[in-house]
mmCIF file of C-alpha atoms in Angstrom:
data_model
loop_
_atom_site.group_PDB
_atom_site.id
_atom_site.type_symbol
_atom_site.label_atom_id
_atom_site.label_comp_id
_atom_site.label_asym_id
_atom_site.label_seq_id
_atom_site.Cartn_x
_atom_site.Cartn_y
_atom_site.Cartn_z
ATOM 1 C CA MET D 3 -43.975 -113.111 -28.939
ATOM 2 C CA SER D 4 -40.414 -113.724 -30.129
ATOM 3 C CA ALA D 5 -37.619 -112.103 -28.185
ATOM 4 C CA PRO D 6 -35.198 -109.912 -30.109
ATOM 5 C CA PRO D 7 -31.603 -111.033 -30.405
ATOM 6 C CA PRO D 8 -29.426 -109.667 -27.601
ATOM 7 C CA ASN D 9 -27.087 -106.759 -28.140
ATOM 8 C CA PHE D 10 -23.671 -108.081 -27.231
ATOM 9 C CA PRO D 11 -20.917 -105.728 -26.090
ATOM 10 C CA PRO D 12 -17.777 -105.690 -28.206
ATOM 11 C CA THR D 13 -15.136 -108.167 -27.112
ATOM 12 C CA SER D 14 -11.514 -107.051 -26.724
ATOM 13 C CA LEU D 15 -9.141 -109.229 -28.726
ATOM 14 C CA PRO D 16 -5.436 -109.993 -28.717
ATOM 15 C CA ALA D 17 -3.650 -107.757 -31.219
ATOM 16 C CA ALA D 18 -2.450 -110.774 -33.182
ATOM 17 C CA SER D 19 -5.976 -111.956 -33.990
ATOM 18 C CA SER D 20 -7.317 -110.771 -37.308
ATOM 19 C CA ARG D 21 -11.025 -110.699 -38.115
ATOM 20 C CA LYS D 22 -10.482 -113.324 -40.800
ATOM 21 C CA GLN D 23 -8.920 -115.795 -38.371
ATOM 22 C CA ARG D 24 -11.249 -115.099 -35.475
ATOM 23 C CA LEU D 25 -14.271 -117.384 -35.150
ATOM 24 C CA THR D 26 -17.712 -116.742 -33.744
ATOM 25 C CA VAL D 27 -19.102 -120.030 -32.466
ATOM 26 C CA VAL D 28 -22.687 -120.488 -31.247
ATOM 27 C CA GLN D 29 -23.388 -123.565 -29.118
ATOM 28 C CA ILE D 30 -26.988 -124.475 -28.329
ATOM 29 C CA LEU D 31 -28.202 -126.908 -25.667
ATOM 30 C CA PRO D 32 -31.208 -127.335 -23.332
ATOM 31 C CA ALA D 33 -29.938 -125.784 -20.082
ATOM 32 C CA LEU D 34 -26.826 -124.981 -18.071
ATOM 33 C CA ASN D 35 -27.211 -127.425 -15.201
ATOM 34 C CA SER D 36 -24.881 -130.302 -14.317
ATOM 35 C CA GLY D 37 -24.023 -133.059 -16.778
ATOM 36 C CA GLY D 38 -21.514 -134.170 -19.355
ATOM 37 C CA VAL D 39 -23.102 -132.210 -22.221
ATOM 38 C CA GLU D 40 -23.051 -129.012 -20.173
ATOM 39 C CA ARG D 41 -19.501 -129.556 -18.961
ATOM 40 C CA GLY D 42 -18.251 -130.196 -22.488
ATOM 41 C CA THR D 43 -19.993 -127.044 -23.707
ATOM 42 C CA LEU D 44 -18.316 -124.921 -21.040
ATOM 43 C CA GLU D 45 -14.918 -126.426 -21.750
ATOM 44 C CA VAL D 46 -15.159 -125.664 -25.455
ATOM 45 C CA ALA D 47 -16.528 -122.179 -24.758
ATOM 46 C CA SER D 48 -13.699 -121.349 -22.373
ATOM 47 C CA GLU D 49 -11.066 -122.618 -24.807
ATOM 48 C CA LEU D 50 -12.525 -120.560 -27.642
ATOM 49 C CA VAL D 51 -12.209 -117.410 -25.556
ATOM 50 C CA ARG D 52 -8.721 -118.350 -24.378
ATOM 51 C CA ARG D 53 -7.583 -118.649 -28.011
ATOM 52 C CA GLY D 54 -9.023 -115.266 -28.960
ATOM 53 C CA HIS D 55 -12.283 -116.427 -30.544
ATOM 54 C CA ARG D 56 -15.843 -115.443 -29.713
ATOM 55 C CA SER D 57 -18.129 -117.849 -27.851
ATOM 56 C CA ILE D 58 -21.919 -117.568 -27.629
ATOM 57 C CA VAL D 59 -23.963 -120.145 -25.727
ATOM 58 C CA ILE D 60 -27.753 -120.464 -25.934
ATOM 59 C CA ALA D 61 -29.485 -122.419 -23.156
ATOM 60 C CA ALA D 62 -32.057 -122.094 -20.397
ATOM 61 C CA PRO D 63 -30.644 -120.697 -17.137
ATOM 62 C CA GLY D 64 -28.861 -123.062 -14.780
ATOM 63 C CA ARG D 65 -26.201 -123.135 -12.103
ATOM 64 C CA LEU D 66 -23.337 -123.181 -14.648
ATOM 65 C CA ALA D 67 -24.367 -119.897 -16.302
ATOM 66 C CA LYS D 68 -22.198 -117.806 -13.984
ATOM 67 C CA GLU D 69 -19.150 -119.971 -14.649
ATOM 68 C CA LEU D 70 -19.767 -119.635 -18.390
ATOM 69 C CA THR D 71 -19.863 -115.834 -18.374
ATOM 70 C CA GLN D 72 -16.947 -115.509 -15.956
ATOM 71 C CA ALA D 73 -14.843 -117.417 -18.497
ATOM 72 C CA GLY D 74 -15.671 -114.797 -21.132
ATOM 73 C CA SER D 75 -18.528 -116.322 -23.140
ATOM 74 C CA GLN D 76 -21.658 -114.453 -24.080
ATOM 75 C CA TYR D 77 -24.779 -116.104 -22.733
ATOM 76 C CA VAL D 78 -28.252 -116.084 -24.296
ATOM 77 C CA PRO D 79 -30.786 -117.439 -21.745
ATOM 78 C CA TRP D 80 -33.371 -118.871 -24.102
ATOM 79 C CA PRO D 81 -35.298 -122.041 -23.055
ATOM 80 C CA VAL D 82 -34.658 -123.980 -26.248
ATOM 81 C CA GLY D 83 -34.848 -127.449 -24.703
ATOM 82 C CA LYS D 84 -38.508 -127.825 -23.753
ATOM 83 C CA LYS D 85 -40.405 -130.548 -25.611
ATOM 84 C CA SER D 86 -43.227 -128.216 -26.625
ATOM 85 C CA PRO D 87 -44.385 -126.647 -29.896
ATOM 86 C CA LEU D 88 -43.858 -123.276 -28.197
ATOM 87 C CA THR D 89 -40.104 -123.878 -28.293
ATOM 88 C CA PHE D 90 -40.148 -123.306 -32.038
ATOM 89 C CA LYS D 91 -40.838 -119.603 -31.404
ATOM 90 C CA TRP D 92 -37.063 -119.305 -30.939
ATOM 91 C CA ILE D 93 -36.384 -120.110 -34.598
ATOM 92 C CA GLY D 94 -36.869 -116.502 -35.652
ATOM 93 C CA PRO D 95 -34.727 -114.951 -32.908
ATOM 94 C CA LEU D 96 -31.990 -117.504 -33.545
ATOM 95 C CA ARG D 97 -32.082 -116.790 -37.255
ATOM 96 C CA ARG D 98 -31.604 -113.062 -36.559
ATOM 97 C CA LEU D 99 -28.839 -113.745 -34.042
ATOM 98 C CA LEU D 100 -26.875 -115.860 -36.515
ATOM 99 C CA ILE D 101 -27.053 -113.117 -39.129
ATOM 100 C CA GLY D 102 -26.448 -110.240 -36.736
ATOM 101 C CA GLU D 103 -23.482 -111.838 -35.019
ATOM 102 C CA LYS D 104 -22.004 -113.221 -38.264
ATOM 103 C CA ALA D 105 -21.703 -116.686 -36.752
ATOM 104 C CA ASP D 106 -19.138 -119.010 -38.322
ATOM 105 C CA ILE D 107 -20.253 -122.175 -36.529
ATOM 106 C CA LEU D 108 -23.609 -123.334 -35.142
ATOM 107 C CA HIS D 109 -23.086 -126.338 -32.869
ATOM 108 C CA ALA D 110 -26.143 -128.248 -31.565
ATOM 109 C CA ARG D 111 -25.699 -130.684 -28.670
ATOM 110 C CA SER D 112 -29.179 -132.039 -27.952
ATOM 111 C CA ARG D 113 -32.271 -133.005 -29.898
ATOM 112 C CA VAL D 114 -34.841 -130.264 -29.229
ATOM 113 C CA PRO D 115 -32.272 -127.441 -29.535
ATOM 114 C CA ALA D 116 -30.982 -129.170 -32.670
ATOM 115 C CA TRP D 117 -34.429 -128.939 -34.253
ATOM 116 C CA VAL D 118 -34.584 -125.211 -33.477
ATOM 117 C CA ALA D 119 -31.038 -124.745 -34.754
ATOM 118 C CA TYR D 120 -31.555 -126.727 -37.943
ATOM 119 C CA LEU D 121 -34.796 -124.983 -38.908
ATOM 120 C CA ALA D 122 -33.263 -121.551 -38.282
ATOM 121 C CA TRP D 123 -30.096 -122.484 -40.170
ATOM 122 C CA ARG D 124 -31.913 -124.007 -43.147
ATOM 123 C CA SER D 125 -34.067 -120.897 -43.559
ATOM 124 C CA LEU D 126 -31.028 -118.650 -44.014
ATOM 125 C CA PRO D 127 -29.711 -117.670 -47.454
ATOM 126 C CA ALA D 128 -26.680 -119.826 -48.235
ATOM 127 C CA LYS D 129 -24.284 -116.876 -48.051
ATOM 128 C CA HIS D 130 -25.376 -116.117 -44.474
ATOM 129 C CA ARG D 131 -25.290 -119.665 -43.149
ATOM 130 C CA PRO D 132 -22.726 -120.699 -40.559
ATOM 131 C CA ARG D 133 -21.455 -124.270 -40.717
ATOM 132 C CA PHE D 134 -23.805 -126.602 -38.850
ATOM 133 C CA ILE D 135 -22.347 -129.237 -36.486
ATOM 134 C CA THR D 136 -24.087 -131.689 -34.161
ATOM 135 C CA THR D 137 -22.580 -133.771 -31.380
ATOM 136 C CA VAL D 138 -24.134 -137.184 -30.841
ATOM 137 C CA HIS D 139 -23.669 -137.524 -27.084
ATOM 138 C CA ALA D 140 -25.949 -140.530 -26.528
ATOM 139 C CA LEU D 141 -27.317 -143.710 -28.080
ATOM 140 C CA TYR D 142 -30.714 -142.174 -28.718
ATOM 141 C CA SER D 143 -33.818 -144.170 -29.563
ATOM 142 C CA VAL D 144 -33.855 -144.502 -33.340
ATOM 143 C CA SER D 145 -36.614 -142.258 -34.715
ATOM 144 C CA ALA D 146 -37.310 -139.280 -36.927
ATOM 145 C CA TYR D 147 -37.109 -137.117 -33.795
ATOM 146 C CA SER D 148 -33.607 -138.376 -32.956
ATOM 147 C CA GLY D 149 -32.629 -138.209 -36.611
ATOM 148 C CA ILE D 150 -32.169 -134.453 -36.306
ATOM 149 C CA MET D 151 -28.766 -135.170 -34.755
ATOM 150 C CA MET D 152 -27.752 -136.686 -38.088
ATOM 151 C CA ARG D 153 -28.527 -133.480 -40.036
ATOM 152 C CA GLY D 154 -25.257 -131.744 -39.209
ATOM 153 C CA GLU D 155 -22.814 -130.998 -42.001
ATOM 154 C CA LYS D 156 -20.399 -132.707 -39.617
ATOM 155 C CA LEU D 157 -21.367 -135.090 -36.816
ATOM 156 C CA ILE D 158 -19.141 -135.427 -33.773
ATOM 157 C CA ALA D 159 -19.276 -138.930 -32.288
ATOM 158 C CA VAL D 160 -18.078 -139.026 -28.675
ATOM 159 C CA SER D 161 -16.838 -142.626 -28.933
ATOM 160 C CA LYS D 162 -16.376 -145.489 -31.383
ATOM 161 C CA THR D 163 -19.565 -146.916 -29.901
ATOM 162 C CA VAL D 164 -21.495 -143.821 -31.011
ATOM 163 C CA HIS D 165 -19.746 -143.845 -34.399
ATOM 164 C CA GLN D 166 -20.942 -147.406 -35.004
ATOM 165 C CA TYR D 167 -24.438 -146.565 -33.721
ATOM 166 C CA ILE D 168 -24.717 -143.832 -36.365
ATOM 167 C CA LEU D 169 -23.548 -146.126 -39.164
ATOM 168 C CA ASP D 170 -25.853 -148.967 -38.059
ATOM 169 C CA ASN D 171 -29.008 -146.893 -37.659
ATOM 170 C CA TYR D 172 -28.694 -143.987 -40.095
ATOM 171 C CA PRO D 173 -27.286 -145.435 -43.349
ATOM 172 C CA ARG D 174 -27.857 -142.168 -45.205
ATOM 173 C CA VAL D 175 -25.113 -140.491 -43.182
ATOM 174 C CA ASP D 176 -21.865 -140.310 -45.120
ATOM 175 C CA PRO D 177 -19.126 -141.906 -42.958
ATOM 176 C CA ALA D 178 -16.803 -139.116 -44.084
ATOM 177 C CA ASP D 179 -19.060 -136.633 -42.269
ATOM 178 C CA ILE D 180 -18.562 -138.315 -38.877
ATOM 179 C CA GLU D 181 -15.740 -137.007 -36.707
ATOM 180 C CA LEU D 182 -14.641 -139.157 -33.755
ATOM 181 C CA ILE D 183 -13.781 -136.865 -30.842
ATOM 182 C CA TYR D 184 -13.599 -138.619 -27.478
ATOM 183 C CA ARG D 185 -14.816 -136.830 -24.379
ATOM 184 C CA GLY D 186 -11.812 -135.763 -22.337
ATOM 185 C CA ILE D 187 -10.785 -135.567 -18.701
ATOM 186 C CA ASP D 188 -8.539 -132.817 -17.339
ATOM 187 C CA PRO D 189 -5.566 -134.471 -15.585
ATOM 188 C CA LEU D 190 -5.266 -131.371 -13.393
ATOM 189 C CA GLU D 191 -8.800 -131.953 -12.150
ATOM 190 C CA PHE D 192 -8.215 -135.710 -11.738
ATOM 191 C CA PRO D 193 -4.459 -135.937 -11.047
ATOM 192 C CA TYR D 194 -2.791 -139.342 -11.181
ATOM 193 C CA GLY D 195 -2.071 -140.675 -7.708
ATOM 194 C CA HIS D 196 -4.408 -138.157 -6.050
ATOM 195 C CA HIS D 197 -4.855 -138.343 -2.265
ATOM 196 C CA PRO D 198 -7.607 -136.394 -0.475
ATOM 197 C CA GLU D 199 -6.570 -133.622 1.871
ATOM 198 C CA PRO D 200 -6.683 -134.497 5.604
ATOM 199 C CA GLU D 201 -9.424 -131.903 6.129
ATOM 200 C CA TRP D 202 -11.580 -133.566 3.476
ATOM 201 C CA ILE D 203 -11.084 -136.993 5.069
ATOM 202 C CA LYS D 204 -12.028 -135.575 8.476
ATOM 203 C CA GLN D 205 -15.207 -134.006 7.076
ATOM 204 C CA TRP D 206 -16.027 -137.202 5.129
ATOM 205 C CA HIS D 207 -15.835 -139.299 8.290
ATOM 206 C CA GLN D 208 -17.897 -136.760 10.206
ATOM 207 C CA GLU D 209 -20.591 -136.997 7.559
ATOM 208 C CA PHE D 210 -20.357 -140.786 7.198
ATOM 209 C CA PRO D 211 -18.903 -142.119 10.475
ATOM 210 C CA GLN D 212 -19.813 -145.683 9.462
ATOM 211 C CA LEU D 213 -17.029 -145.514 6.853
ATOM 212 C CA ARG D 214 -14.214 -144.620 9.277
ATOM 213 C CA HIS D 215 -12.721 -148.110 9.559
ATOM 214 C CA LYS D 216 -14.362 -149.848 6.601
ATOM 215 C CA ARG D 217 -12.200 -151.694 4.085
ATOM 216 C CA PRO D 218 -12.375 -152.500 1.275
ATOM 217 C CA LEU D 219 -14.519 -149.665 -0.089
ATOM 218 C CA LEU D 220 -16.295 -150.489 -3.347
ATOM 219 C CA THR D 221 -17.919 -147.524 -5.057
ATOM 220 C CA LEU D 222 -20.672 -147.263 -7.653
ATOM 221 C CA PRO D 223 -20.975 -143.635 -8.861
ATOM 222 C CA ALA D 224 -24.408 -143.633 -10.484
ATOM 223 C CA ARG D 225 -27.677 -141.807 -9.908
ATOM 224 C CA LEU D 226 -30.531 -144.055 -8.852
ATOM 225 C CA THR D 227 -31.988 -145.034 -12.208
ATOM 226 C CA ARG D 228 -32.621 -148.576 -13.418
ATOM 227 C CA ARG D 229 -30.009 -148.715 -16.168
ATOM 228 C CA LYS D 230 -27.081 -148.015 -13.817
ATOM 229 C CA GLY D 231 -26.798 -151.506 -12.310
ATOM 230 C CA HIS D 232 -27.305 -150.867 -8.584
ATOM 231 C CA ARG D 233 -29.065 -154.195 -8.022
ATOM 232 C CA ASP D 234 -26.236 -156.128 -9.683
ATOM 233 C CA PHE D 235 -23.769 -154.220 -7.498
ATOM 234 C CA LEU D 236 -25.663 -155.260 -4.355
ATOM 235 C CA LYS D 237 -25.868 -158.899 -5.457
ATOM 236 C CA MET D 238 -22.102 -158.904 -5.955
ATOM 237 C CA LEU D 239 -21.606 -157.347 -2.531
ATOM 238 C CA ALA D 240 -23.752 -160.071 -0.957
ATOM 239 C CA GLN D 241 -21.684 -162.762 -2.693
ATOM 240 C CA LEU D 242 -18.485 -161.220 -1.353
ATOM 241 C CA HIS D 243 -19.896 -161.367 2.167
ATOM 242 C CA GLN D 244 -20.724 -165.025 1.651
ATOM 243 C CA GLN D 245 -17.027 -165.500 0.802
ATOM 244 C CA GLY D 246 -16.032 -163.812 4.047
ATOM 245 C CA ILE D 247 -15.040 -160.483 2.458
ATOM 246 C CA GLU D 248 -16.806 -157.752 4.447
ATOM 247 C CA ALA D 249 -16.597 -155.096 1.756
ATOM 248 C CA HIS D 250 -18.549 -151.874 2.144
ATOM 249 C CA GLY D 251 -20.497 -150.516 -0.796
ATOM 250 C CA VAL D 252 -20.713 -146.782 -1.453
ATOM 251 C CA ILE D 253 -23.415 -145.631 -3.886
ATOM 252 C CA VAL D 254 -22.788 -142.068 -5.053
ATOM 253 C CA GLY D 255 -25.742 -140.451 -6.813
ATOM 254 C CA GLY D 256 -29.062 -138.822 -6.141
ATOM 255 C CA GLU D 257 -32.579 -140.128 -6.578
ATOM 256 C CA ASP D 258 -34.492 -139.242 -9.713
ATOM 257 C CA PRO D 259 -37.853 -137.780 -8.558
ATOM 258 C CA LYS D 260 -39.529 -139.576 -11.479
ATOM 259 C CA ARG D 261 -38.057 -142.940 -10.470
ATOM 260 C CA ARG D 262 -38.600 -143.089 -6.730
ATOM 261 C CA ALA D 263 -40.102 -146.582 -6.990
ATOM 262 C CA TYR D 264 -36.795 -147.880 -8.327
ATOM 263 C CA ALA D 265 -34.813 -146.119 -5.579
ATOM 264 C CA GLN D 266 -37.077 -147.744 -2.999
ATOM 265 C CA GLN D 267 -36.529 -151.119 -4.669
ATOM 266 C CA VAL D 268 -32.757 -150.680 -4.368
ATOM 267 C CA ARG D 269 -33.047 -149.786 -0.682
ATOM 268 C CA GLN D 270 -35.245 -152.827 -0.121
ATOM 269 C CA ASP D 271 -32.591 -154.991 -1.790
ATOM 270 C CA VAL D 272 -30.105 -153.753 0.815
ATOM 271 C CA ILE D 273 -32.403 -155.042 3.553
ATOM 272 C CA ASP D 274 -33.266 -158.314 1.808
ATOM 273 C CA LEU D 275 -29.578 -159.117 1.158
ATOM 274 C CA ASN D 276 -28.628 -158.397 4.799
ATOM 275 C CA LEU D 277 -26.446 -155.478 3.759
ATOM 276 C CA THR D 278 -27.982 -152.787 5.974
ATOM 277 C CA ASN D 279 -24.676 -152.106 7.754
ATOM 278 C CA HIS D 280 -22.589 -152.561 4.641
ATOM 279 C CA VAL D 281 -23.965 -149.988 2.167
ATOM 280 C CA THR D 282 -23.844 -146.191 2.280
ATOM 281 C CA PHE D 283 -25.889 -143.905 0.025
ATOM 282 C CA THR D 284 -24.179 -140.517 -0.270
ATOM 283 C CA GLY D 285 -26.619 -138.755 -2.585
ATOM 284 C CA ASP D 286 -25.293 -136.294 -5.170
ATOM 285 C CA ARG D 287 -21.701 -135.225 -4.570
ATOM 286 C CA SER D 288 -19.358 -132.709 -6.171
ATOM 287 C CA ASP D 289 -16.255 -134.313 -4.595
ATOM 288 C CA VAL D 290 -16.184 -137.525 -6.619
ATOM 289 C CA ARG D 291 -12.446 -137.193 -7.216
ATOM 290 C CA ASP D 292 -11.783 -137.654 -3.509
ATOM 291 C CA ILE D 293 -14.329 -140.461 -3.263
ATOM 292 C CA TYR D 294 -12.612 -142.278 -6.148
ATOM 293 C CA ALA D 295 -9.286 -141.879 -4.361
ATOM 294 C CA MET D 296 -10.718 -143.314 -1.125
ATOM 295 C CA SER D 297 -12.122 -146.327 -2.979
ATOM 296 C CA ASP D 298 -10.412 -149.651 -3.535
ATOM 297 C CA ILE D 299 -12.425 -150.283 -6.710
ATOM 298 C CA VAL D 300 -14.902 -148.170 -8.711
ATOM 299 C CA TYR D 301 -17.651 -149.801 -10.792
ATOM 300 C CA CYS D 302 -19.653 -148.945 -13.906
ATOM 301 C CA LEU D 303 -22.436 -151.483 -14.497
ATOM 302 C CA SER D 304 -24.696 -149.691 -16.953
ATOM 303 C CA ASN D 305 -27.059 -151.756 -19.086
ATOM 304 C CA PRO D 306 -28.146 -150.862 -21.750
ATOM 305 C CA ALA D 307 -24.941 -149.403 -23.105
ATOM 306 C CA GLU D 308 -23.557 -145.970 -22.304
ATOM 307 C CA SER D 309 -22.197 -143.822 -25.117
ATOM 308 C CA PHE D 310 -19.005 -143.065 -23.184
ATOM 309 C CA GLY D 311 -17.591 -144.275 -19.861
ATOM 310 C CA ARG D 312 -16.894 -140.913 -18.207
ATOM 311 C CA THR D 313 -16.838 -142.179 -14.599
ATOM 312 C CA VAL D 314 -14.586 -145.005 -15.775
ATOM 313 C CA VAL D 315 -12.103 -142.541 -17.249
ATOM 314 C CA GLU D 316 -12.257 -140.181 -14.252
ATOM 315 C CA ALA D 317 -11.444 -142.953 -11.768
ATOM 316 C CA LEU D 318 -8.734 -144.507 -13.932
ATOM 317 C CA THR D 319 -7.155 -141.103 -14.550
ATOM 318 C CA ILE D 320 -6.378 -140.777 -10.834
ATOM 319 C CA GLY D 321 -5.215 -144.399 -10.731
ATOM 320 C CA THR D 322 -8.123 -146.206 -9.045
ATOM 321 C CA PRO D 323 -8.992 -149.589 -10.635
ATOM 322 C CA VAL D 324 -12.370 -149.901 -12.325
ATOM 323 C CA ILE D 325 -14.538 -152.939 -13.069
ATOM 324 C CA GLY D 326 -17.343 -152.526 -15.576
ATOM 325 C CA TYR D 327 -19.564 -154.352 -17.994
ATOM 326 C CA ASP D 328 -17.949 -154.943 -21.375
ATOM 327 C CA LEU D 329 -20.667 -153.016 -23.171
ATOM 328 C CA GLY D 330 -20.749 -149.849 -25.265
ATOM 329 C CA GLY D 331 -18.613 -146.913 -24.222
ATOM 330 C CA VAL D 332 -17.747 -148.455 -20.852
ATOM 331 C CA GLY D 333 -16.217 -151.537 -22.455
ATOM 332 C CA GLU D 334 -14.520 -149.300 -25.014
ATOM 333 C CA THR D 335 -12.789 -147.053 -22.465
ATOM 334 C CA LEU D 336 -11.804 -150.002 -20.275
ATOM 335 C CA SER D 337 -10.325 -151.821 -23.272
ATOM 336 C CA GLU D 338 -7.950 -148.877 -23.725
ATOM 337 C CA LEU D 339 -7.023 -148.177 -20.100
ATOM 338 C CA LEU D 340 -7.611 -151.362 -18.055
ATOM 339 C CA PRO D 341 -8.703 -154.329 -20.197
ATOM 340 C CA ASN D 342 -8.819 -156.694 -17.197
ATOM 341 C CA GLY D 343 -11.542 -154.499 -15.719
ATOM 342 C CA ARG D 344 -14.089 -155.753 -18.272
ATOM 343 C CA VAL D 345 -16.599 -158.438 -17.288
ATOM 344 C CA PRO D 346 -19.516 -159.936 -19.246
ATOM 345 C CA THR D 347 -22.701 -157.905 -18.923
ATOM 346 C CA GLY D 348 -25.005 -159.133 -16.167
ATOM 347 C CA ASP D 349 -22.662 -161.908 -14.993
ATOM 348 C CA ILE D 350 -22.705 -161.477 -11.202
ATOM 349 C CA GLN D 351 -20.339 -164.389 -10.606
ATOM 350 C CA ALA D 352 -17.765 -162.945 -13.004
ATOM 351 C CA LEU D 353 -18.199 -159.563 -11.320
ATOM 352 C CA THR D 354 -17.580 -161.128 -7.907
ATOM 353 C CA ASP D 355 -14.587 -163.161 -9.095
ATOM 354 C CA ARG D 356 -12.937 -160.151 -10.757
ATOM 355 C CA THR D 357 -13.467 -158.083 -7.625
ATOM 356 C CA MET D 358 -11.802 -160.737 -5.475
ATOM 357 C CA ARG D 359 -8.875 -160.895 -7.898
ATOM 358 C CA PHE D 360 -8.431 -157.096 -7.847
ATOM 359 C CA LEU D 361 -8.607 -157.061 -4.030
ATOM 360 C CA ASP D 362 -5.949 -159.782 -3.835
ATOM 361 C CA HIS D 363 -3.661 -158.110 -6.373
ATOM 362 C CA ARG D 364 -4.491 -154.465 -7.057
ATOM 363 C CA PRO D 365 -3.855 -153.875 -10.771
ATOM 364 C CA HIS D 366 -1.519 -151.099 -11.851
ATOM 365 C CA VAL D 367 -3.389 -148.433 -13.792
ATOM 366 C CA LEU D 368 -1.375 -146.699 -16.497
ATOM 367 C CA PRO D 369 -1.740 -142.906 -16.877
ATOM 368 C CA ASN D 370 -4.562 -141.795 -19.176
ATOM 369 C CA THR D 371 -3.057 -140.285 -22.325
ATOM 370 C CA ILE D 372 -6.015 -141.014 -24.634
ATOM 371 C CA PHE D 373 -9.165 -139.501 -23.180
ATOM 372 C CA THR D 374 -7.851 -136.040 -22.294
ATOM 373 C CA ARG D 375 -9.549 -132.685 -22.336
ATOM 374 C CA GLU D 376 -6.645 -131.141 -24.235
ATOM 375 C CA ALA D 377 -7.044 -133.631 -27.093
ATOM 376 C CA MET D 378 -10.806 -133.095 -27.170
ATOM 377 C CA LEU D 379 -10.448 -129.306 -27.323
ATOM 378 C CA ASP D 380 -7.663 -129.339 -29.924
ATOM 379 C CA HIS D 381 -9.674 -131.633 -32.183
ATOM 380 C CA THR D 382 -12.940 -129.702 -31.749
ATOM 381 C CA LEU D 383 -11.407 -126.299 -32.469
ATOM 382 C CA ALA D 384 -9.503 -127.677 -35.438
ATOM 383 C CA LEU D 385 -12.813 -128.918 -36.842
ATOM 384 C CA TYR D 386 -14.377 -125.483 -36.315
ATOM 385 C CA LYS D 387 -11.473 -123.777 -38.109
ATOM 386 C CA ASP D 388 -11.463 -126.179 -41.040
ATOM 387 C CA MET D 389 -15.200 -125.871 -41.604
ATOM 388 C CA ALA D 390 -15.188 -122.087 -41.290
ATOM 389 C CA ALA D 391 -12.282 -121.875 -43.731
ATOM 390 C CA GLU D 392 -14.221 -123.937 -46.265
ATOM 391 C CA ASN D 393 -17.103 -121.472 -45.958
ATOM 392 C CA ARG D 394 -14.867 -118.446 -46.446
ATOM 393 C CA ASN D 395 -13.064 -119.957 -49.402
ATOM 394 C CA SER D 396 -16.220 -121.058 -51.217
#
């Protein structure tokens, strides 16, 4: 049975905001757990509220729900991300919500929610339709299922890599309908030149005493899944040891319960390469900023390509050098912020040589002025306003 649309309490507004200028934006995504999609949703939602607009977010419950509502958004806890025919029962409730709340913008950020959003939106009379936007966050497998992300009236591409992916694989998309909006990092969250607090360092060494006197520290922030390049990282580490450089590898990321065989393979590699005393697995961490700052070099060795090099940008934003494969979004972000950090994909010797060069002469990392949260939010909200204005003026 379909759930009725929620009754939202009225929102107090700044006196300067008129009803005509004020936007009601509905974002829809699978759930409010950790991840780049979720973080971007919360950032946009918070900025909407800060600027006097109305933010509604539809997603299954998760640990970020409290943060969302505390920032002033209205939260609709519908499980719209399950890959099941039953998920389509939310089309009707969403349709009623869009009408009842007089939504200006409907913004879909993932494939299953995008199907629900599109079918609800398409069924509305034209005069009641909000503008429909999708964000292409990933290089999805090319299929009719993934093609729903190309149905937006505007498509946000999170990198030039994604922009080109859309053009290459979905020729029916009008290039004029694609908006390039890079993901952004908050320089207050990742301040340039950051140093961990003494208390954090003390706790870090208590938790990982084997790291107390280890140098250099080489860090791979990546959950234990095959595409993230852990085995290449370990091969490079072994080559460094053969050159007499006793670097210590730090792998930051949890195990995927569905890919435990791969995680075991990585741990076996540590043994086979005689690196047992030279690699630390930290599991999932929320203090990556401090770990980046403690590291001599951070790595991003994803293959196949990532849509955007977020860990690359985070580490570079605080000033820590990064080495990564010159592929997709990782190569793209490195080319802007630290071109010498790029190495050919899968070339372990080049990876080792570049590491040795960086350890001999630490490169200077320029401040990140390109991939910023402020730019992302300004561009996104400007797009919302322009599209809503077109609707009102039509």
